[in-house]
Tab-separated table of C-alpha atoms and ligand atoms in Angstrom:
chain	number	residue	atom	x	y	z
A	1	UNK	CA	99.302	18.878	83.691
A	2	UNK	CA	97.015	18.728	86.242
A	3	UNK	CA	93.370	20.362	86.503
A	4	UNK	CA	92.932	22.444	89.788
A	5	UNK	CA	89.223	23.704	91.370
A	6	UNK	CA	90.423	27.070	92.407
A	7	UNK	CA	88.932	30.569	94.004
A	8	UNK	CA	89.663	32.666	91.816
A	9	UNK	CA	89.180	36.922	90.985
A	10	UNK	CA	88.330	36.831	87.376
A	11	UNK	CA	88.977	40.848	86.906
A	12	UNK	CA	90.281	43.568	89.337
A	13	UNK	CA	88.189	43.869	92.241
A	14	UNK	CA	86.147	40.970	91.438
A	15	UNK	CA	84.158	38.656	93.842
A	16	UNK	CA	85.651	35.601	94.292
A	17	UNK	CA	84.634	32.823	91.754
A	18	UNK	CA	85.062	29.303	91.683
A	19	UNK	CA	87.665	28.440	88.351
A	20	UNK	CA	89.947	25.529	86.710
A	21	UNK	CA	93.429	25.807	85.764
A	22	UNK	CA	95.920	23.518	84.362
A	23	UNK	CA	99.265	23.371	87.173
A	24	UNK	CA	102.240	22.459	85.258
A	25	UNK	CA	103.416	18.974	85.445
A	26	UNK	CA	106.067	18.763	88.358
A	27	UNK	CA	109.402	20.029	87.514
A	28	UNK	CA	111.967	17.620	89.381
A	29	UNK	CA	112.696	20.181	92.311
A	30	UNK	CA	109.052	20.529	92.830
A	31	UNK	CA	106.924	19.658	95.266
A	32	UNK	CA	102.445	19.298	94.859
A	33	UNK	CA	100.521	19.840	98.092
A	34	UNK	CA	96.871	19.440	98.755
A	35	UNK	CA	95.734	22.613	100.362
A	36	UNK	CA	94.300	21.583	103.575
A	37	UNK	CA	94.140	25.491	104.944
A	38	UNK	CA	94.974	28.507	103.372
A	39	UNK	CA	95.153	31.736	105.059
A	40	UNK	CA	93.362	35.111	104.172
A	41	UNK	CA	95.654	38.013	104.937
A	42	UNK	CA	95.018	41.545	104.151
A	43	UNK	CA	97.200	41.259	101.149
A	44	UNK	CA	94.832	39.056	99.130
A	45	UNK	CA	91.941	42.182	99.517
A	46	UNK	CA	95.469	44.865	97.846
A	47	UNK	CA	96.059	42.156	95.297
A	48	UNK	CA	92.404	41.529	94.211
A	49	UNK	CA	92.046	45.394	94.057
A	50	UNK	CA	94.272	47.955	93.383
A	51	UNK	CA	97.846	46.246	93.447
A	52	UNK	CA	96.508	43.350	91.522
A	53	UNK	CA	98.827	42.871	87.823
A	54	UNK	CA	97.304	39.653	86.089
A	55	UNK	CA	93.687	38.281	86.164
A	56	UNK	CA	91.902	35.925	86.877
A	57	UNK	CA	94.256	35.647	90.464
A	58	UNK	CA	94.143	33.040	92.445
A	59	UNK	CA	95.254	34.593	96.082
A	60	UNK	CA	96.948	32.634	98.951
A	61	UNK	CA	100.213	32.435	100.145
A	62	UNK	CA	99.369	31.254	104.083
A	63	UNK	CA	99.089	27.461	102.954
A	64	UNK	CA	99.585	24.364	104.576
A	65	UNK	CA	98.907	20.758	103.378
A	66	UNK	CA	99.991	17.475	102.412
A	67	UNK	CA	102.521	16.259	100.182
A	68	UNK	CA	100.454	14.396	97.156
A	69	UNK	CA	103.596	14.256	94.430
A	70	UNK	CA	107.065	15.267	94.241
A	71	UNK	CA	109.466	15.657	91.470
A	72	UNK	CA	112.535	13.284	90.948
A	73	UNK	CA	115.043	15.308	92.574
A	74	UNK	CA	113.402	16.005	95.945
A	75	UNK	CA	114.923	15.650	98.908
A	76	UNK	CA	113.680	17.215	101.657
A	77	UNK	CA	109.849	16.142	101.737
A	78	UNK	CA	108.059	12.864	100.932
A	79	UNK	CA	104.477	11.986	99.471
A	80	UNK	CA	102.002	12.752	102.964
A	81	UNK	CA	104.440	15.342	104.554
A	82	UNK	CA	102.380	18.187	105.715
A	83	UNK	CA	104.229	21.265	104.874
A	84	UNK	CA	103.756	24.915	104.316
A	85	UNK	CA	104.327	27.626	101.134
A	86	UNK	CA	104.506	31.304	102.513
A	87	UNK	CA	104.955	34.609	100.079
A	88	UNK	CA	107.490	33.920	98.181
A	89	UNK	CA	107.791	30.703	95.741
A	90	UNK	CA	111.077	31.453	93.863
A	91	UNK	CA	113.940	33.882	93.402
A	92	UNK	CA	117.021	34.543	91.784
A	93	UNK	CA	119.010	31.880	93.942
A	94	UNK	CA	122.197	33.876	93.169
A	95	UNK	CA	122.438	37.206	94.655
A	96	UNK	CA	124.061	38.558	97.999
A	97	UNK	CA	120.365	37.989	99.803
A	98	UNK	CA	119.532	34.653	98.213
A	99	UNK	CA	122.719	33.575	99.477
A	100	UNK	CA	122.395	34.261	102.652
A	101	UNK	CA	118.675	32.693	102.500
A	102	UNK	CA	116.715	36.173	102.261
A	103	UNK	CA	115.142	35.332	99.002
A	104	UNK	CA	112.320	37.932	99.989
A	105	UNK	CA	114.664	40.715	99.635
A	106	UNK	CA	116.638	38.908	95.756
A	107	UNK	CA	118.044	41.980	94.029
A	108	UNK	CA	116.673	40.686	90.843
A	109	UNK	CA	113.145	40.316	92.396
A	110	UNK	CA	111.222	37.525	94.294
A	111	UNK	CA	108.508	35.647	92.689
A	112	UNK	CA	105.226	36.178	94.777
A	113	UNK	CA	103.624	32.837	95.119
A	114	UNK	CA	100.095	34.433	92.906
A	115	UNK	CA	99.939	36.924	90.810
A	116	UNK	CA	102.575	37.130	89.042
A	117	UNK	CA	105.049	35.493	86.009
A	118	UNK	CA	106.858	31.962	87.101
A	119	UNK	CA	111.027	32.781	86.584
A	120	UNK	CA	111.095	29.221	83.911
A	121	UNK	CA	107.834	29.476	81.959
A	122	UNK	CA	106.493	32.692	82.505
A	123	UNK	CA	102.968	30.975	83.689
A	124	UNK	CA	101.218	32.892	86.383
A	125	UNK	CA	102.004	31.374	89.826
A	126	UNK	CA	98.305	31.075	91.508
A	127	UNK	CA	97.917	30.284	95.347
A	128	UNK	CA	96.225	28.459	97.842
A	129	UNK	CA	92.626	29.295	97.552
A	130	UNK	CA	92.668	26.230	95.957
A	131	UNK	CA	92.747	22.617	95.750
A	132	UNK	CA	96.516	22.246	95.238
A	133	UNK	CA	99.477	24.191	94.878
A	134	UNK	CA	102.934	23.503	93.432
A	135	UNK	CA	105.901	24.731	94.493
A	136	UNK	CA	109.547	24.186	94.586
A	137	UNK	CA	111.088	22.219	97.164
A	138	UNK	CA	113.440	25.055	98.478
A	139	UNK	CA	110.545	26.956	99.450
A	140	UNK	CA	108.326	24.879	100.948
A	141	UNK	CA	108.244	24.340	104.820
A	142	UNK	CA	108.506	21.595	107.491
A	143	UNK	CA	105.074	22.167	109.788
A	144	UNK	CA	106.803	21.117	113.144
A	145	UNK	CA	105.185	18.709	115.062
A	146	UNK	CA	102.671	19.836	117.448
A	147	UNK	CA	101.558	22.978	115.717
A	148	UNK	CA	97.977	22.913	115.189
A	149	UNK	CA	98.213	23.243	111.068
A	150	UNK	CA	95.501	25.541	110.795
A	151	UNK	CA	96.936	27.980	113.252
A	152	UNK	CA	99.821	27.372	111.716
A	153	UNK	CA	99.046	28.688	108.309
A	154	UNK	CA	98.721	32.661	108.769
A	155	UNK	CA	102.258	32.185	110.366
A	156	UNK	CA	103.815	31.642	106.268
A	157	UNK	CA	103.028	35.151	106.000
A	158	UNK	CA	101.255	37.045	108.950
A	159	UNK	CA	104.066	35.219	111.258
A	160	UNK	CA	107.041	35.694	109.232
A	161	UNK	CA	106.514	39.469	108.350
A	162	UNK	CA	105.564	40.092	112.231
A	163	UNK	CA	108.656	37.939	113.705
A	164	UNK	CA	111.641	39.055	111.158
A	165	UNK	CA	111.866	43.116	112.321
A	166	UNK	CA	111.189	41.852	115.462
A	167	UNK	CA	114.058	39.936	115.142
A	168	UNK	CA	116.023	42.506	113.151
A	169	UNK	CA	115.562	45.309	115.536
A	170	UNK	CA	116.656	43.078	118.343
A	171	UNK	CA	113.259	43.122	120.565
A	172	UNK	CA	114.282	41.307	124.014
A	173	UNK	CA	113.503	41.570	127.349
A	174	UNK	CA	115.339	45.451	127.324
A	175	UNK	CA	112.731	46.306	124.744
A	176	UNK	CA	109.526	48.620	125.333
A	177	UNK	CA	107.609	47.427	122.464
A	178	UNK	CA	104.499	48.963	120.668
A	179	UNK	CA	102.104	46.295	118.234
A	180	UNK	CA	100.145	48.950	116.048
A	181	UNK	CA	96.895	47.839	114.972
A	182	UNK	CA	95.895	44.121	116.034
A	183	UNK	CA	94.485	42.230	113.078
A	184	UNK	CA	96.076	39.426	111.690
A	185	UNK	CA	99.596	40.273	111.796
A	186	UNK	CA	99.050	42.520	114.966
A	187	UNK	CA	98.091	39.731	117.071
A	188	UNK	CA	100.504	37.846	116.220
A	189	UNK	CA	103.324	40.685	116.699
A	190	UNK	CA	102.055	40.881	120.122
A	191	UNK	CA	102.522	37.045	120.773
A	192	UNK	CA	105.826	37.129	119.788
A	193	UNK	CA	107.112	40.445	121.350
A	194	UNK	CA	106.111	38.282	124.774
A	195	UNK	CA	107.546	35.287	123.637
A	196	UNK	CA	110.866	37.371	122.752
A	197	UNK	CA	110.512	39.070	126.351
A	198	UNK	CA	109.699	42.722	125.740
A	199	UNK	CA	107.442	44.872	127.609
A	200	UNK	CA	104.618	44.557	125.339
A	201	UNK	CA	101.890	47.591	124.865
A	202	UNK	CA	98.835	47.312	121.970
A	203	UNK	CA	97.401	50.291	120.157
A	204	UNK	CA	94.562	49.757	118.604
A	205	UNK	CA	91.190	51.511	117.229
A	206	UNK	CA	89.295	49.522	118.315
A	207	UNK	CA	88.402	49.177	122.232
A	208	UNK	CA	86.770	46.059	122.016
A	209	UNK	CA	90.111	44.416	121.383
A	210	UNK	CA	91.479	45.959	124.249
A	211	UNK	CA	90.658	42.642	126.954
A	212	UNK	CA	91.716	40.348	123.619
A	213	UNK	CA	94.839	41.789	123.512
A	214	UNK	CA	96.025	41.405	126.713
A	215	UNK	CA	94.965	37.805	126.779
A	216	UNK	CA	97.249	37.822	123.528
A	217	UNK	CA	100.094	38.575	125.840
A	218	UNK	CA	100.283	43.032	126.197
A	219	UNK	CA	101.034	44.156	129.469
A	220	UNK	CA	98.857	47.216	128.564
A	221	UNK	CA	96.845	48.862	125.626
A	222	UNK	CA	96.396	51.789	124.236
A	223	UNK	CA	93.482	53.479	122.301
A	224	UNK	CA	95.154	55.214	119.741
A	225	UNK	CA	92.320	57.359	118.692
A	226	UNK	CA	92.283	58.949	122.581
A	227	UNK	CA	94.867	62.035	122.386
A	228	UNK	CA	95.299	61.913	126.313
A	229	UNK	CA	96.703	58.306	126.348
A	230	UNK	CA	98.206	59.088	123.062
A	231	UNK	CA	100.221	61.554	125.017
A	232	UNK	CA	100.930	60.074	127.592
A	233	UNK	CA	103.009	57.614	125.636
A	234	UNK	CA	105.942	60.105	124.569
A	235	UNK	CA	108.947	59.206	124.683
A	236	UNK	CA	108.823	55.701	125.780
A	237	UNK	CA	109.238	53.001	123.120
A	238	UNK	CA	112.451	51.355	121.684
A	239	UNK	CA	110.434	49.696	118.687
A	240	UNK	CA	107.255	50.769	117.610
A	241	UNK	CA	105.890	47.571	114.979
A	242	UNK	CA	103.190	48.922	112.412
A	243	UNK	CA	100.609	46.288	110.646
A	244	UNK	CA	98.173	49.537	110.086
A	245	UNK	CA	96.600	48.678	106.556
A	246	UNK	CA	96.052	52.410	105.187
A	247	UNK	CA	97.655	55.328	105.876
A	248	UNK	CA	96.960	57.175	109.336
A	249	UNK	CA	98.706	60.526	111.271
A	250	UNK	CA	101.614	58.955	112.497
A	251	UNK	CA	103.519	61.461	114.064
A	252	UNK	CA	101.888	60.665	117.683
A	253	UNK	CA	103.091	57.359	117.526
A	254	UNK	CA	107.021	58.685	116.503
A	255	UNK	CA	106.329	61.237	119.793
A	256	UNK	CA	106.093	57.895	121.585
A	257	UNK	CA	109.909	56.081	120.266
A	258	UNK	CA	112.149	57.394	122.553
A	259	UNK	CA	115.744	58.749	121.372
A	260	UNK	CA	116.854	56.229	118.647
A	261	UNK	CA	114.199	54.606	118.439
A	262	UNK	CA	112.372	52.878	114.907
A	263	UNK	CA	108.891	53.244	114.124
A	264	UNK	CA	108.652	50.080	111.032
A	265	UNK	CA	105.504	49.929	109.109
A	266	UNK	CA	104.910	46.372	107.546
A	267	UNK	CA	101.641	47.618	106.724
A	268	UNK	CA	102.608	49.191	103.682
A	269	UNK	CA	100.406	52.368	102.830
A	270	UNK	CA	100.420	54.021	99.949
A	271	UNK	CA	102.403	57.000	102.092
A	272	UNK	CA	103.586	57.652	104.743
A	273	UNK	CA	101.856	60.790	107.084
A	274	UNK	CA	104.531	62.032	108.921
A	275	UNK	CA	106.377	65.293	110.552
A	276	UNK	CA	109.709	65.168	109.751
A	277	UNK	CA	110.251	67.459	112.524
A	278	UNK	CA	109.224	64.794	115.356
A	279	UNK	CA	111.779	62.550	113.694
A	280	UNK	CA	114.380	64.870	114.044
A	281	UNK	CA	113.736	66.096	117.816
A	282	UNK	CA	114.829	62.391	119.004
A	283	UNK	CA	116.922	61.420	115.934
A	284	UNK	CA	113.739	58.770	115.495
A	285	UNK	CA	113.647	56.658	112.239
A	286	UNK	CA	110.686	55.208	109.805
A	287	UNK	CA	111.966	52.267	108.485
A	288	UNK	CA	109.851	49.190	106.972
A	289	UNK	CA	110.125	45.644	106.023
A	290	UNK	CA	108.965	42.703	103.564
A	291	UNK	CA	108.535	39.320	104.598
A	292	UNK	CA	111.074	37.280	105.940
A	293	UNK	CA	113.334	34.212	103.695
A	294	UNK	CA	113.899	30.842	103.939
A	295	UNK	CA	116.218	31.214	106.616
A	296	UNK	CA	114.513	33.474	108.638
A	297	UNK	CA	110.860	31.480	108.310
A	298	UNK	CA	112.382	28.408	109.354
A	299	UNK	CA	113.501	29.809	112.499
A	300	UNK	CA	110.344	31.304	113.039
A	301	UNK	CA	108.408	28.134	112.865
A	302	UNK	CA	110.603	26.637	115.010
A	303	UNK	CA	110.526	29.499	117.831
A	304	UNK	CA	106.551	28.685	116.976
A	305	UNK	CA	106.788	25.313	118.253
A	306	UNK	CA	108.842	25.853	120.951
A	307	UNK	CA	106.685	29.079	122.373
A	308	UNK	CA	103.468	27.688	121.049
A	309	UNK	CA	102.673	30.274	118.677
A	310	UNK	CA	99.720	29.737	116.806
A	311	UNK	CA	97.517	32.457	114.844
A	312	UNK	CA	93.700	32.614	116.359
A	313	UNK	CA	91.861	31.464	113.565
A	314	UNK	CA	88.035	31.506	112.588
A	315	UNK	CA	87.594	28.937	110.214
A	316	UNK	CA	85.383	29.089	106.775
A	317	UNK	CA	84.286	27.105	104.392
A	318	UNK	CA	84.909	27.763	100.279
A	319	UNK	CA	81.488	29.229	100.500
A	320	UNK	CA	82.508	31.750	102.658
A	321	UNK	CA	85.452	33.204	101.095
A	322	UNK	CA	83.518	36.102	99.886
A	323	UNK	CA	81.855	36.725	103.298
A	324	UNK	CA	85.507	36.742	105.153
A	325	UNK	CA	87.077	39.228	102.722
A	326	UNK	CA	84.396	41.364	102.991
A	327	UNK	CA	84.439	41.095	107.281
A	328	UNK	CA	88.155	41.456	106.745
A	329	UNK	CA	87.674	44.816	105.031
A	330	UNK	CA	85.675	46.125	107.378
A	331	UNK	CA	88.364	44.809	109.944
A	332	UNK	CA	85.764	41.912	111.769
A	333	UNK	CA	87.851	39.556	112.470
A	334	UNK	CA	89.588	37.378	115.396
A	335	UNK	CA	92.268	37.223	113.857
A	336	UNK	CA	92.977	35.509	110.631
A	337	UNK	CA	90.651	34.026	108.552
A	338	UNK	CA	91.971	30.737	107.567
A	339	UNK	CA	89.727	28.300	104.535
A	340	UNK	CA	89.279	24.868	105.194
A	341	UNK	CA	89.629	23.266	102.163
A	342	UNK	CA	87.396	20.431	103.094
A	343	UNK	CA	84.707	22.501	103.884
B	1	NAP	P1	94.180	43.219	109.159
B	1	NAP	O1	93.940	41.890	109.755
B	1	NAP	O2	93.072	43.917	108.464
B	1	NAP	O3	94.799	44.149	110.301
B	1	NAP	C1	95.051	45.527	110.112
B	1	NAP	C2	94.734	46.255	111.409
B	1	NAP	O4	95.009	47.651	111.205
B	1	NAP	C3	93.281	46.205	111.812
B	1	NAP	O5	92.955	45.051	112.526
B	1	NAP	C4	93.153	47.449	112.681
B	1	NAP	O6	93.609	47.156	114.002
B	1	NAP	C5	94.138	48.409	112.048
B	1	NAP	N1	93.448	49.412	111.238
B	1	NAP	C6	92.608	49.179	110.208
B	1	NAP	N2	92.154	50.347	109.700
B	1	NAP	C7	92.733	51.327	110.415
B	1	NAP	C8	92.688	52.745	110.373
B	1	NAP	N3	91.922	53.390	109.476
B	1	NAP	N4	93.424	53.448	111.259
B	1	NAP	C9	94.179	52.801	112.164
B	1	NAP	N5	94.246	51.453	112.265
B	1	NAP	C10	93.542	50.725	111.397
B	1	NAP	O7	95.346	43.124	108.068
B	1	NAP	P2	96.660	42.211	108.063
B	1	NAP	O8	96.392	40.996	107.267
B	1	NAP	O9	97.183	42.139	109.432
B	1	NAP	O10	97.621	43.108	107.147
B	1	NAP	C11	97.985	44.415	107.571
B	1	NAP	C12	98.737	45.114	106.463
B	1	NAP	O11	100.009	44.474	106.300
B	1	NAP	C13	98.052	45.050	105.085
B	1	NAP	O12	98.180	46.302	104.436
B	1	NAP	C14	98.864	43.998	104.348
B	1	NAP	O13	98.857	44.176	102.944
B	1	NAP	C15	100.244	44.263	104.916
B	1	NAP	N6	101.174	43.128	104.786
B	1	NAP	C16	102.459	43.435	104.498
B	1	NAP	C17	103.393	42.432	104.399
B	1	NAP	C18	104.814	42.768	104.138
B	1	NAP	O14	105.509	41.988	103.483
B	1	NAP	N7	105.305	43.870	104.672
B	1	NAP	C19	102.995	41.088	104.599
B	1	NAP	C20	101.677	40.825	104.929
B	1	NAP	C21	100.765	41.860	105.026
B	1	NAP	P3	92.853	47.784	115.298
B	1	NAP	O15	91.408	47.389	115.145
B	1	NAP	O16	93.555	47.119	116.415
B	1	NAP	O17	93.073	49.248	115.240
């Protein structure tokens, strides 16, 4: 066993506290990283509140570090690697999606890498807002060379979940493309819609993201709170991509897919606010989508390295974990929040 200083909520909707755990001894398939970064996504603020199962939580699944130990039977990764662990640290390994390497999507389940029972021991599996994590080798990531690894940590989640529908719905340069809502999966939707070569258009709330986002790489923005350009977007998009955090009328935005097109919401509300009737009037569809698998997110973080594709990160310390959720909550933030662990 080894003793970890994590972050940790002690009860539901808890302020972050520091706390010690024993991490299993490694299994020979596993792999022990130091966290060097770790990644605060919007999930962590759901999973401290009200999706949170188990407590105290240790959030974090955008991590990237160095190899410190691996288990006998490791093959892939070596002692002072610098790798990655994303959302998902273990599934089934056996069913029709694990097979074909979408382990997000097991039939039987995925294990979430915190927050919730490990598939051998039934420990909780704890994440990255810590000093190490362990995980087993088949989900843990090469960081290619060249990617800045702090930039490179919000793409284990914020990447992956932005780049698979893309991906899925076949965005290319025929595509008129929508990013809804650019926070820390938005921006990065945008960045790869333009790597991917779709005509790229931001909605957002907020209007001082509007000269951001075109740096990010939109050919034009949209204020989705102003009905006029609302309107004026009818009928227009192949592939609308949704990161909105809570639910929000969406019915102007499935006025703006044109015939066929998908509106998919990897924001996940609670429901979805919606007139069937302007789905029907251009046979439209609502779909959403998880993160991606093993496949999938090593394909991503190779496009990554070949496009460039890093997350725009502000940097904080352990100190300021606390501070950053609660800026992240009241959506201040450019883009992803990503701890230093050696700060
Ligand atoms: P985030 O950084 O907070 O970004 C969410 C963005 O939504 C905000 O930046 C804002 O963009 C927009 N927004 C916020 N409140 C809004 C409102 N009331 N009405 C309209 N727009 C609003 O969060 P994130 O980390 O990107 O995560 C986004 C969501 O995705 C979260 O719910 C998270 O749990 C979920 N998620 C899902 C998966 C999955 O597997 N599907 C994976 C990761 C995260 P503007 O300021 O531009 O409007």
């Amino acid at each position: 066993m080894t003793e970890v200083t994590a972050f940790a909520a002690l009860e539901s909707g808890g302020r972050i506290e520091p706390w010690t755990y024993e991490q299993r001894a490694a299994r020979p398939s596993d792999v022990r990283i130091e966290v060097q970064y770790c990644g605060i996504c919007h999930t962590d603020l759901h999973m401290i509140g009200p999706w949170g199962q188990s407590f105290p939580m240790v959030p974090g699944h955008e991590v990237v570090g160095r190899v410190i130990e691996i288990g006998d039977q490791v093959g892939a990764f070596a002692v002072g690697d610098v790798v990655a662990v994303g959302t998902i640290v273990d599934a089934c390994r056996e069913c029709e999606s694990c097979l074909a390497g979408q382990e997000s999507y097991c039939l039987r389940g995925a294990t979430p890498a915190y927050g919730a029972p490990d598939r051998i021991d039934g420990s909780q599996t704890r994440g990255g807002y810590a000093d190490s994590v362990i995980c087993d080798e088949r989900f843990v990531y090469a960081i290619p060379a060249g990617l800045d690894p702090a930039g490179a940590a919000p793409l284990l989640c914020a990447g992956i979940t932005t780049y698979s529908p893309l991906r899925h719905w076949n965005v290319g340069p025929h595509s008129t493309v929508g990013i809804v809502g650019i926070g820390g999966l938005g921006h990065l939707g945008v960045k790869f819609a333009r790597a991917l070569g779709a005509h790229v258009v931001a909605f957002t709330t907020s209007a001082g993201k509007a000269a951001d986002a075109l740096a990010l790489g939109a050919h034009e923005v949209v204020l989705s709170r102003d009905e006029n350009q609302m309107a004026a977007q009818a009928n227009r998009f192949d592939f609308l991509l949704d990161t909105v955090s809570v639910g929000y009328p969406m019915t102007p935005f499935v006025q703006a897919l044109r015939l066929n097109g998908t509106l998919c919401s990897v924001g996940l509300p609670a429901q979805f606010d919606v007139a069937p009737m302007a789905l029907a009037v251009g046979r439209r569809s609502i779909a959403a989508s998880g993160s991606g698998g093993t496949v999938e997110t090593r394909e991503m973080l190779a496009f990554c390295a070949e496009q460039e594709i890093t997350a725009d990160v502000e940097l904080v310390s352990r100190g300021e974990i606390n501070t950053a959720l609660r800026r992240l909550e009241g959506n201040d933030v450019k883009y992803r929040f990503v701890i230093d662990m050696a700060r």
